[in-house]
Amino acid sequence: MRFFQVEATSLLSKSLLFILGLAYLYFVPFTKVEESFNMQATYDLIFHPLQLSQYDHFSFPGVVPRTFIGALLLSIPLIPLQRIFQWTPLTCLFAVRCTLWLYVFSSILLLERTVSCRFGKAIGNWFLVITCTEFHLLFYGSRLLPNIFALVWTNISFSLILEQRHIPLSFFILAFTCVVFRSEIILLGAVVFLVLVVIQILSCPPHHKKNQEALLLFVWNILRYGIFGAIFGTILSIVVDSIFWSRLCFPEWEAFHFNAIRGLSKHWGTSPPSWYMTHALPKLLMGGGLGGLSIGWLADRRTWPLYIISFGYVLLYSCLSHKEVRFIFYVVPLWNICAAVGFEYLRKRRNKHRLVGALMFGGLCFLLIGNFIFSLFWVWISSHNYPGADALQTLHQIVAGEENGMSKKVYIHIDPAAAMTGISRYLQRLEKNFSYSRQENIENLSSFDYLITEKPWVENFTMIRSIIAFSKMDWKHLQPIWEPKIFIHTRQS
């Protein structure tokens, strides 16, 4: 009976995780500036794959180039489907994000299977339940950030490491991910390498010659596969991205040189070294996850390497002044595994120490339910946080309601604030009578019929609609504050 209960819980948790990821995508389909490169790249690959001159990145290259490999992984299976079913751009937006979520979801299930084999099926179920209640992994799991592409590969790598099989292959994957998607993975790989070497030394003390040879072979295989992964990823990235950027290009090296070597990432803001521990960690795990994480290390020594790897990576990355939550997404699954061990430990102990155990376990479950409710609240808030996208869709409705609106030539200018809050090529209409411009620093806007801008007043234009969006939380009164963020203007006759 217990077996069937565990299996039913597993199936229910997996279904809930998958449905929640799709629901978050459905209710918040639009994207912001951090995702813009891959969003525009997938659009170009789907709708005019061979017409490089029309690709968006030549007009708006960004501060540093980014790789096309992630966009290709999403677009290639969708190109024939779009041709067969004649999907609209908006439908393709959902399809692209669904495809990425399938990759992320599959990598989470792979990790859950390994956790179930290593720690037990119940802990695998807790891992899924805890993941379901957290906001960030599900919300960003379908968003085209380089960090999410990297997350898929790090989940696969951690699965191989926890299986304690194919460990050299896991370093091939980490090295490949480092040179293709996110260079900070080198820090994660370094911590994992040191932890595994220490475990190998403790399990086989190098006093005997055979143990020394085994240790050297273990280290050599890891380094060999890591070097091969880095070489393969470097060659693949240079070949693919040089074609799409029409110049010799190694995007992740250029990004690393800009952000780490030159230190220019600080222009996007800096945070104190403790920020990841004091701000990011509570945001990512919230109350329930933090509670389980604080107990997991007491419950099972096998979690200790996971604690060292995750916190070691965070401490190393804390040396970089520019910090964002997405930079440490890769270790959130490790924290969730440790939290799952803590939850299962308390569940078993609640019968031995009835009052204290029941209170502690019940308190953590209550926090977990609070996590879920809070996540749903933030999804609702986020759905009102893309005023640029709302403005463009509203303008299309306004034009459609005008006399001859869908047949006359319409020129629309989109300013940076609107472009960075949800507008992408996926929201633009394919009809040739619609012309869109995102060109900046235009002094004379009189050639445009409509403006979508953050400015409430523009000379020679009349404001016809304001888009209300989320501004900030008033924690004193526990309510969101809404403000007009984007305005639609029409040219005066």
Short mmCIF file of C-alpha atoms in Angstrom, two decimals:
data_model
loop_
_atom_site.label_atom_id
_atom_site.label_comp_id
_atom_site.label_asym_id
_atom_site.label_seq_id
_atom_site.Cartn_x
_atom_site.Cartn_y
_atom_site.Cartn_z
CA MET A 1 0.00 0.00 0.00
CA ARG A 2 2.82 2.37 0.92
CA PHE A 3 4.44 1.68 -2.49
CA PHE A 4 1.30 2.69 -4.40
CA GLN A 5 0.93 5.85 -2.29
CA VAL A 6 4.50 6.89 -3.08
CA GLU A 7 4.06 6.17 -6.80
CA ALA A 8 0.78 8.07 -6.92
CA THR A 9 2.40 11.01 -5.15
CA SER A 10 5.26 10.91 -7.65
CA LEU A 11 2.91 10.95 -10.65
CA LEU A 12 0.82 13.75 -9.12
CA SER A 13 3.94 15.83 -8.34
CA LYS A 14 5.33 15.43 -11.85
CA SER A 15 1.98 16.36 -13.41
CA LEU A 16 1.63 19.39 -11.14
CA LEU A 17 5.16 20.55 -11.94
CA PHE A 18 4.56 20.29 -15.68
CA ILE A 19 1.15 22.02 -15.53
CA LEU A 20 2.44 24.84 -13.32
CA GLY A 21 5.30 25.56 -15.73
CA LEU A 22 2.83 25.80 -18.61
CA ALA A 23 0.39 27.88 -16.53
CA TYR A 24 3.09 30.40 -15.60
CA LEU A 25 3.98 30.63 -19.28
CA TYR A 26 0.35 31.10 -20.33
CA PHE A 27 -0.44 33.84 -17.82
CA VAL A 28 2.86 35.68 -18.36
CA PRO A 29 3.77 35.03 -22.01
CA PHE A 30 5.77 38.18 -22.69
CA THR A 31 9.47 38.69 -22.10
CA LYS A 32 11.84 41.46 -21.03
CA VAL A 33 15.17 42.81 -22.18
CA GLU A 34 17.32 40.03 -20.63
CA GLU A 35 15.62 37.50 -22.91
CA SER A 36 15.45 39.72 -25.99
CA PHE A 37 18.40 38.30 -27.94
CA ASN A 38 17.22 34.69 -27.88
CA MET A 39 13.60 35.73 -28.45
CA GLN A 40 14.46 37.74 -31.55
CA ALA A 41 16.89 35.05 -32.72
CA THR A 42 14.26 32.30 -32.54
CA TYR A 43 11.82 34.52 -34.44
CA ASP A 44 14.35 35.13 -37.20
CA LEU A 45 15.24 31.44 -37.42
CA ILE A 46 11.59 30.38 -37.65
CA PHE A 47 10.25 33.01 -40.06
CA HIS A 48 13.22 33.75 -42.35
CA PRO A 49 16.00 31.28 -41.47
CA LEU A 50 18.14 31.85 -44.57
CA GLN A 51 17.75 35.63 -44.84
CA LEU A 52 20.52 36.74 -42.49
CA SER A 53 20.26 40.36 -43.57
CA GLN A 54 16.83 40.57 -41.91
CA TYR A 55 18.01 39.26 -38.55
CA ASP A 56 17.37 41.59 -35.63
CA HIS A 57 20.81 41.32 -34.02
CA PHE A 58 22.46 43.24 -36.86
CA SER A 59 20.31 46.28 -36.00
CA PHE A 60 20.41 45.77 -32.22
CA PRO A 61 23.52 43.72 -31.40
CA GLY A 62 23.53 44.42 -27.67
CA VAL A 63 26.55 45.17 -25.51
CA VAL A 64 28.14 41.77 -26.18
CA PRO A 65 27.20 39.05 -28.70
CA ARG A 66 25.34 35.95 -27.59
CA THR A 67 25.39 32.45 -29.03
CA PHE A 68 22.79 31.19 -31.50
CA ILE A 69 23.16 27.59 -30.33
CA GLY A 70 20.37 27.82 -27.75
CA ALA A 71 18.03 29.51 -30.23
CA LEU A 72 18.81 26.80 -32.80
CA LEU A 73 17.96 24.04 -30.32
CA LEU A 74 14.52 25.60 -29.86
CA SER A 75 13.83 26.70 -33.44
CA ILE A 76 14.87 23.71 -35.54
CA PRO A 77 11.97 21.45 -34.44
CA LEU A 78 9.50 24.34 -34.81
CA ILE A 79 10.40 25.51 -38.34
CA PRO A 80 8.57 22.64 -40.14
CA LEU A 81 5.62 22.83 -37.72
CA GLN A 82 5.18 26.54 -38.43
CA ARG A 83 5.21 25.87 -42.18
CA ILE A 84 2.73 23.00 -41.91
CA PHE A 85 0.22 24.63 -39.55
CA GLN A 86 0.85 28.26 -40.56
CA TRP A 87 1.25 29.36 -36.96
CA THR A 88 1.03 33.06 -36.23
CA PRO A 89 4.00 34.76 -34.53
CA LEU A 90 2.13 34.83 -31.21
CA THR A 91 1.48 31.08 -31.44
CA CYS A 92 5.17 30.56 -32.17
CA LEU A 93 6.04 32.61 -29.07
CA PHE A 94 4.15 30.10 -26.93
CA ALA A 95 5.62 27.16 -28.87
CA VAL A 96 9.20 28.38 -28.40
CA ARG A 97 8.76 28.87 -24.69
CA CYS A 98 6.94 25.53 -24.33
CA THR A 99 9.85 23.79 -26.05
CA LEU A 100 12.33 25.29 -23.59
CA TRP A 101 10.10 24.33 -20.66
CA LEU A 102 10.06 20.73 -21.97
CA TYR A 103 13.87 20.72 -21.90
CA VAL A 104 13.96 22.11 -18.37
CA PHE A 105 11.18 19.82 -17.14
CA SER A 106 12.92 16.76 -18.60
CA SER A 107 16.20 17.69 -16.90
CA ILE A 108 14.38 18.09 -13.56
CA LEU A 109 12.77 14.66 -13.97
CA LEU A 110 16.16 13.16 -14.77
CA LEU A 111 17.55 14.66 -11.58
CA GLU A 112 14.51 13.46 -9.60
CA ARG A 113 15.01 9.90 -10.84
CA THR A 114 18.63 9.98 -9.69
CA VAL A 115 17.64 11.44 -6.32
CA SER A 116 15.03 8.69 -5.89
CA CYS A 117 17.62 6.01 -6.62
CA ARG A 118 20.23 7.57 -4.34
CA PHE A 119 18.16 8.80 -1.38
CA GLY A 120 14.81 7.04 -1.76
CA LYS A 121 11.56 7.57 -3.66
CA ALA A 122 10.01 9.63 -0.86
CA ILE A 123 12.82 12.17 -1.02
CA GLY A 124 12.46 12.30 -4.80
CA ASN A 125 8.80 13.19 -4.28
CA TRP A 126 9.65 15.89 -1.75
CA PHE A 127 12.14 17.30 -4.24
CA LEU A 128 9.35 17.67 -6.82
CA VAL A 129 6.88 19.11 -4.30
CA ILE A 130 9.38 21.71 -3.06
CA THR A 131 10.23 22.68 -6.65
CA CYS A 132 6.51 23.13 -7.40
CA THR A 133 6.11 25.62 -4.57
CA GLU A 134 9.00 27.89 -5.57
CA PHE A 135 8.48 30.83 -7.88
CA HIS A 136 11.73 31.38 -9.73
CA LEU A 137 12.53 28.01 -11.32
CA LEU A 138 9.03 27.57 -12.71
CA PHE A 139 8.60 31.19 -13.76
CA TYR A 140 11.97 31.41 -15.51
CA GLY A 141 12.01 27.79 -16.68
CA SER A 142 10.44 28.75 -20.00
CA ARG A 143 12.25 32.07 -20.41
CA LEU A 144 15.01 32.27 -23.00
CA LEU A 145 17.84 33.36 -20.72
CA PRO A 146 21.32 31.89 -21.31
CA ASN A 147 21.18 30.84 -17.65
CA ILE A 148 18.16 28.62 -18.34
CA PHE A 149 19.89 26.90 -21.26
CA ALA A 150 22.83 26.34 -18.90
CA LEU A 151 20.47 25.06 -16.17
CA VAL A 152 19.31 22.21 -18.42
CA TRP A 153 22.90 21.00 -18.86
CA THR A 154 23.90 21.47 -15.21
CA ASN A 155 20.88 19.41 -14.12
CA ILE A 156 22.02 16.62 -16.44
CA SER A 157 25.57 16.90 -15.13
CA PHE A 158 24.46 16.76 -11.47
CA SER A 159 22.33 13.73 -12.27
CA LEU A 160 25.38 11.90 -13.61
CA ILE A 161 27.45 12.92 -10.59
CA LEU A 162 24.81 11.76 -8.08
CA GLU A 163 24.60 8.43 -9.91
CA GLN A 164 28.36 8.15 -9.35
CA ARG A 165 28.63 6.89 -12.89
CA HIS A 166 29.97 8.65 -15.96
CA ILE A 167 31.50 11.38 -13.78
CA PRO A 168 34.03 12.37 -16.50
CA LEU A 169 31.09 12.82 -18.90
CA SER A 170 29.50 15.24 -16.44
CA PHE A 171 32.62 17.42 -16.67
CA PHE A 172 32.45 17.27 -20.46
CA ILE A 173 28.93 18.71 -20.14
CA LEU A 174 29.96 21.37 -17.61
CA ALA A 175 32.92 22.49 -19.75
CA PHE A 176 30.74 22.60 -22.87
CA THR A 177 28.11 24.65 -21.02
CA CYS A 178 30.79 27.00 -19.72
CA VAL A 179 32.21 27.97 -23.12
CA VAL A 180 28.87 28.04 -24.96
CA PHE A 181 26.26 29.48 -22.58
CA ARG A 182 27.61 30.90 -19.31
CA SER A 183 31.26 31.30 -18.38
CA GLU A 184 30.56 31.29 -14.62
CA ILE A 185 29.99 27.52 -14.87
CA ILE A 186 33.80 27.24 -14.60
CA LEU A 187 33.44 28.20 -10.93
CA LEU A 188 30.79 25.53 -10.42
CA GLY A 189 32.93 22.96 -12.19
CA ALA A 190 35.98 23.86 -10.10
CA VAL A 191 34.08 23.41 -6.82
CA VAL A 192 32.58 20.10 -8.00
CA PHE A 193 36.04 18.89 -9.05
CA LEU A 194 37.61 19.71 -5.68
CA VAL A 195 34.78 18.07 -3.75
CA LEU A 196 34.94 14.88 -5.82
CA VAL A 197 38.72 14.67 -5.47
CA VAL A 198 38.47 15.05 -1.68
CA ILE A 199 35.78 12.34 -1.55
CA GLN A 200 37.98 10.06 -3.65
CA ILE A 201 40.94 10.64 -1.31
CA LEU A 202 38.85 9.98 1.82
CA SER A 203 37.32 6.82 0.38
CA CYS A 204 40.67 5.46 -0.86
CA PRO A 205 43.54 6.90 1.24
CA PRO A 206 46.55 7.31 -1.07
CA HIS A 207 48.94 5.33 1.11
CA HIS A 208 49.01 2.41 -1.26
CA LYS A 209 50.34 2.57 -4.78
CA LYS A 210 47.12 1.18 -6.26
CA ASN A 211 45.08 3.91 -4.57
CA GLN A 212 47.46 6.58 -5.84
CA GLU A 213 47.17 5.25 -9.37
CA ALA A 214 43.36 5.12 -9.08
CA LEU A 215 43.29 8.71 -7.83
CA LEU A 216 45.53 9.95 -10.64
CA LEU A 217 43.44 8.09 -13.21
CA PHE A 218 40.25 9.59 -11.71
CA VAL A 219 41.66 13.14 -11.91
CA TRP A 220 43.09 12.59 -15.39
CA ASN A 221 39.78 11.31 -16.78
CA ILE A 222 37.92 14.32 -15.38
CA LEU A 223 40.45 16.79 -16.77
CA ARG A 224 40.59 14.99 -20.11
CA TYR A 225 36.84 15.02 -20.60
CA GLY A 226 36.64 18.62 -19.39
CA ILE A 227 39.25 19.72 -21.91
CA PHE A 228 37.47 17.82 -24.68
CA GLY A 229 34.16 19.45 -23.73
CA ALA A 230 35.71 22.93 -23.74
CA ILE A 231 37.38 22.32 -27.13
CA PHE A 232 34.21 20.90 -28.66
CA GLY A 233 32.06 23.75 -27.32
CA THR A 234 34.57 26.38 -28.44
CA ILE A 235 34.80 25.01 -31.99
CA LEU A 236 31.02 24.60 -32.26
CA SER A 237 30.35 28.11 -30.95
CA ILE A 238 32.94 29.77 -33.20
CA VAL A 239 31.68 27.95 -36.30
CA VAL A 240 27.97 28.51 -35.65
CA ASP A 241 28.16 32.05 -34.31
CA SER A 242 30.67 33.30 -36.85
CA ILE A 243 28.12 32.38 -39.53
CA PHE A 244 25.24 34.17 -37.84
CA TRP A 245 27.25 37.21 -36.74
CA SER A 246 29.03 37.46 -40.14
CA ARG A 247 32.42 37.82 -38.44
CA LEU A 248 34.83 35.72 -36.42
CA CYS A 249 32.90 35.43 -33.16
CA PHE A 250 33.23 33.52 -29.88
CA PRO A 251 30.34 35.08 -27.88
CA GLU A 252 30.95 33.68 -24.42
CA TRP A 253 34.60 34.71 -24.48
CA GLU A 254 33.62 38.25 -25.45
CA ALA A 255 31.01 38.33 -22.66
CA PHE A 256 33.55 36.99 -20.15
CA HIS A 257 36.13 39.56 -21.24
CA PHE A 258 33.58 42.38 -20.94
CA ASN A 259 32.05 41.35 -17.60
CA ALA A 260 34.88 39.69 -15.66
CA ILE A 261 38.21 40.83 -17.09
CA ARG A 262 37.26 44.44 -17.79
CA GLY A 263 34.76 44.48 -14.92
CA LEU A 264 32.19 46.47 -16.88
CA SER A 265 29.24 44.49 -15.56
CA LYS A 266 29.30 46.85 -12.57
CA HIS A 267 27.58 49.47 -14.75
CA TRP A 268 24.38 47.41 -14.35
CA GLY A 269 24.55 47.76 -10.59
CA THR A 270 26.59 46.38 -7.73
CA SER A 271 25.70 44.56 -4.52
CA PRO A 272 27.64 43.69 -1.35
CA PRO A 273 29.36 40.27 -1.11
CA SER A 274 26.65 38.99 1.24
CA TRP A 275 23.80 39.73 -1.21
CA TYR A 276 23.35 36.18 -2.51
CA MET A 277 23.06 34.80 1.03
CA THR A 278 20.91 37.56 2.51
CA HIS A 279 18.67 38.40 -0.46
CA ALA A 280 18.84 35.85 -3.28
CA LEU A 281 18.71 32.67 -1.20
CA PRO A 282 15.53 33.67 0.72
CA LYS A 283 13.90 34.75 -2.56
CA LEU A 284 14.72 31.49 -4.32
CA LEU A 285 13.78 29.01 -1.59
CA MET A 286 11.40 31.07 0.56
CA GLY A 287 10.29 29.81 3.97
CA GLY A 288 9.62 26.14 3.30
CA GLY A 289 12.74 25.50 1.27
CA LEU A 290 14.93 27.32 3.77
CA GLY A 291 13.45 25.32 6.63
CA GLY A 292 14.16 22.01 4.96
CA LEU A 293 17.62 23.17 3.89
CA SER A 294 18.54 24.01 7.49
CA ILE A 295 17.76 20.43 8.57
CA GLY A 296 18.92 18.31 5.64
CA TRP A 297 22.59 18.33 6.60
CA LEU A 298 21.71 16.89 10.02
CA ALA A 299 19.59 14.13 8.52
CA ASP A 300 21.96 12.58 5.99
CA ARG A 301 25.71 12.97 5.56
CA ARG A 302 25.37 12.20 1.87
CA THR A 303 24.01 15.71 1.44
CA TRP A 304 27.20 17.33 2.72
CA PRO A 305 28.91 17.40 -0.71
CA LEU A 306 25.79 19.10 -2.13
CA TYR A 307 25.96 21.79 0.54
CA ILE A 308 29.66 22.35 -0.10
CA ILE A 309 29.22 22.50 -3.88
CA SER A 310 26.24 24.89 -3.80
CA PHE A 311 27.47 27.25 -1.11
CA GLY A 312 31.06 27.06 -2.38
CA TYR A 313 29.89 28.22 -5.82
CA VAL A 314 27.82 31.04 -4.33
CA LEU A 315 30.71 32.24 -2.18
CA LEU A 316 33.08 32.28 -5.15
CA TYR A 317 30.58 34.13 -7.34
CA SER A 318 30.00 36.65 -4.56
CA CYS A 319 33.42 38.12 -5.41
CA LEU A 320 31.88 39.62 -8.58
CA SER A 321 30.25 42.93 -7.69
CA HIS A 322 27.35 42.70 -10.18
CA LYS A 323 24.83 40.19 -8.85
CA GLU A 324 21.54 38.81 -10.09
CA VAL A 325 19.38 35.97 -8.83
CA ARG A 326 19.59 34.13 -12.16
CA PHE A 327 23.36 33.72 -11.80
CA ILE A 328 22.86 31.07 -9.09
CA PHE A 329 19.90 29.18 -10.60
CA TYR A 330 22.17 26.17 -11.21
CA VAL A 331 22.49 25.28 -7.52
CA VAL A 332 18.81 25.70 -6.60
CA PRO A 333 18.08 22.02 -7.48
CA LEU A 334 20.89 20.97 -5.13
CA TRP A 335 19.36 23.06 -2.33
CA ASN A 336 15.97 21.51 -3.07
CA ILE A 337 17.45 18.02 -2.76
CA CYS A 338 18.90 18.90 0.63
CA ALA A 339 15.59 20.46 1.70
CA ALA A 340 13.77 17.30 0.57
CA VAL A 341 16.04 15.21 2.80
CA GLY A 342 15.16 17.53 5.70
CA PHE A 343 11.42 17.21 5.08
CA GLU A 344 11.52 13.43 4.91
CA TYR A 345 13.66 13.31 8.05
CA LEU A 346 11.06 15.33 10.00
CA ARG A 347 8.21 13.28 8.55
CA LYS A 348 9.76 10.09 9.91
CA ARG A 349 10.71 11.62 13.26
CA ARG A 350 7.30 13.09 13.99
CA ASN A 351 6.10 9.72 15.34
CA LYS A 352 9.10 9.33 17.68
CA HIS A 353 8.85 12.80 19.16
CA ARG A 354 5.15 13.33 18.81
CA LEU A 355 4.62 16.89 19.97
CA VAL A 356 7.89 18.50 18.92
CA GLY A 357 8.19 16.43 15.74
CA ALA A 358 4.61 17.10 14.70
CA LEU A 359 4.98 20.83 15.35
CA MET A 360 8.21 21.08 13.36
CA PHE A 361 6.94 19.00 10.46
CA GLY A 362 3.57 20.75 10.42
CA GLY A 363 5.27 24.14 10.59
CA LEU A 364 7.47 23.36 7.59
CA CYS A 365 4.49 22.05 5.60
CA PHE A 366 2.61 25.24 6.46
CA LEU A 367 5.57 27.28 5.16
CA LEU A 368 5.59 25.18 2.00
CA ILE A 369 1.91 25.96 1.39
CA GLY A 370 2.74 29.63 2.02
CA ASN A 371 5.49 29.37 -0.60
CA PHE A 372 2.98 28.15 -3.16
CA ILE A 373 0.41 30.85 -2.39
CA PHE A 374 3.11 33.53 -2.51
CA SER A 375 4.35 32.17 -5.86
CA LEU A 376 0.85 32.38 -7.35
CA PHE A 377 0.61 35.95 -6.06
CA TRP A 378 3.87 36.89 -7.80
CA VAL A 379 2.70 35.28 -11.03
CA TRP A 380 -0.38 37.51 -10.90
CA ILE A 381 1.82 40.55 -10.21
CA SER A 382 4.17 39.58 -13.05
CA SER A 383 1.28 39.32 -15.50
CA HIS A 384 0.82 43.09 -15.02
CA ASN A 385 4.51 43.89 -15.43
CA TYR A 386 4.81 44.00 -19.22
CA PRO A 387 3.24 47.32 -20.22
CA GLY A 388 5.10 47.52 -23.53
CA ALA A 389 3.51 44.31 -24.77
CA ASP A 390 0.08 45.38 -23.49
CA ALA A 391 0.48 48.72 -25.27
CA LEU A 392 1.31 47.17 -28.64
CA GLN A 393 -1.61 44.75 -28.46
CA THR A 394 -3.89 47.61 -27.43
CA LEU A 395 -2.69 49.70 -30.37
CA HIS A 396 -3.40 46.86 -32.79
CA GLN A 397 -6.97 46.75 -31.46
CA ILE A 398 -7.31 50.52 -31.85
CA VAL A 399 -6.09 50.42 -35.45
CA ALA A 400 -8.36 47.47 -36.26
CA GLY A 401 -11.34 49.47 -34.98
CA GLU A 402 -10.62 52.45 -37.22
CA GLU A 403 -12.11 52.90 -40.67
CA ASN A 404 -9.76 51.20 -43.18
CA GLY A 405 -7.47 50.62 -40.23
CA MET A 406 -6.20 47.23 -41.42
CA SER A 407 -5.62 48.33 -45.00
CA LYS A 408 -3.93 51.72 -44.64
CA LYS A 409 -0.21 52.07 -44.08
CA VAL A 410 0.57 52.43 -40.37
CA TYR A 411 3.93 53.61 -39.04
CA ILE A 412 4.62 52.84 -35.37
CA HIS A 413 7.60 53.92 -33.28
CA ILE A 414 8.53 51.97 -30.14
CA ASP A 415 10.86 53.59 -27.62
CA PRO A 416 13.42 51.63 -25.50
CA ALA A 417 11.25 51.56 -22.36
CA ALA A 418 8.40 49.91 -24.27
CA ALA A 419 10.75 47.55 -26.11
CA MET A 420 12.29 46.41 -22.82
CA THR A 421 8.93 45.61 -21.20
CA GLY A 422 7.51 42.89 -23.40
CA ILE A 423 7.67 43.92 -27.04
CA SER A 424 9.36 41.53 -29.44
CA ARG A 425 8.96 40.66 -33.10
CA TYR A 426 6.52 37.95 -32.08
CA LEU A 427 3.95 40.66 -31.24
CA GLN A 428 4.31 42.51 -34.52
CA ARG A 429 1.74 41.91 -37.23
CA LEU A 430 2.89 40.26 -40.46
CA GLU A 431 0.74 42.45 -42.72
CA LYS A 432 2.93 44.63 -44.95
CA ASN A 433 0.93 47.78 -44.16
CA PHE A 434 2.33 47.73 -40.60
CA SER A 435 5.77 49.26 -40.20
CA TYR A 436 7.59 49.20 -36.85
CA SER A 437 10.66 51.14 -35.77
CA ARG A 438 12.75 50.80 -32.61
CA GLN A 439 15.40 53.26 -33.73
CA GLU A 440 16.63 55.44 -30.87
CA ASN A 441 17.44 59.15 -30.65
CA ILE A 442 15.10 60.28 -33.41
CA GLU A 443 14.57 64.03 -33.14
CA ASN A 444 11.68 64.32 -35.59
CA LEU A 445 8.90 61.79 -35.02
CA SER A 446 6.41 63.38 -37.37
CA SER A 447 6.76 60.54 -39.92
CA PHE A 448 5.11 58.12 -37.49
CA ASP A 449 1.37 57.67 -37.05
CA TYR A 450 1.62 56.23 -33.54
CA LEU A 451 4.14 56.25 -30.71
CA ILE A 452 4.48 53.73 -27.89
CA THR A 453 6.59 55.49 -25.30
CA GLU A 454 7.21 56.07 -21.60
CA LYS A 455 6.63 59.81 -22.12
CA PRO A 456 3.15 61.04 -21.17
CA TRP A 457 3.48 64.04 -23.51
CA VAL A 458 5.08 64.32 -26.97
CA GLU A 459 4.96 67.45 -29.12
CA ASN A 460 2.54 67.25 -32.07
CA PHE A 461 1.04 64.02 -30.74
CA THR A 462 -2.08 63.31 -28.68
CA MET A 463 -2.03 60.69 -25.95
CA ILE A 464 -4.91 58.27 -26.53
CA ARG A 465 -4.21 55.52 -24.01
CA SER A 466 -2.12 54.94 -20.89
CA ILE A 467 -1.07 51.45 -19.78
CA ILE A 468 -1.21 50.78 -16.06
CA ALA A 469 1.41 48.37 -14.71
CA PHE A 470 2.89 47.15 -11.45
CA SER A 471 5.27 49.64 -9.84
CA LYS A 472 6.20 48.27 -6.40
CA MET A 473 4.83 46.58 -3.31
CA ASP A 474 3.52 48.56 -0.38
CA TRP A 475 4.52 46.08 2.32
CA LYS A 476 3.11 48.28 5.07
CA HIS A 477 -0.42 47.85 3.71
CA LEU A 478 0.31 44.57 1.88
CA GLN A 479 -0.89 45.78 -1.48
CA PRO A 480 0.67 46.39 -4.90
CA ILE A 481 1.03 49.93 -6.24
CA TRP A 482 0.02 50.52 -9.86
CA GLU A 483 1.18 53.39 -12.05
CA PRO A 484 0.89 54.44 -15.71
CA LYS A 485 4.08 53.17 -17.32
CA ILE A 486 3.64 53.30 -21.10
CA PHE A 487 1.59 55.69 -23.24
CA ILE A 488 0.13 55.42 -26.74
CA HIS A 489 0.15 58.60 -28.81
CA THR A 490 -1.37 59.37 -32.19
CA ARG A 491 -0.13 62.09 -34.52
CA GLN A 492 -2.20 65.27 -34.54
CA SER A 493 -3.91 66.05 -37.83
#
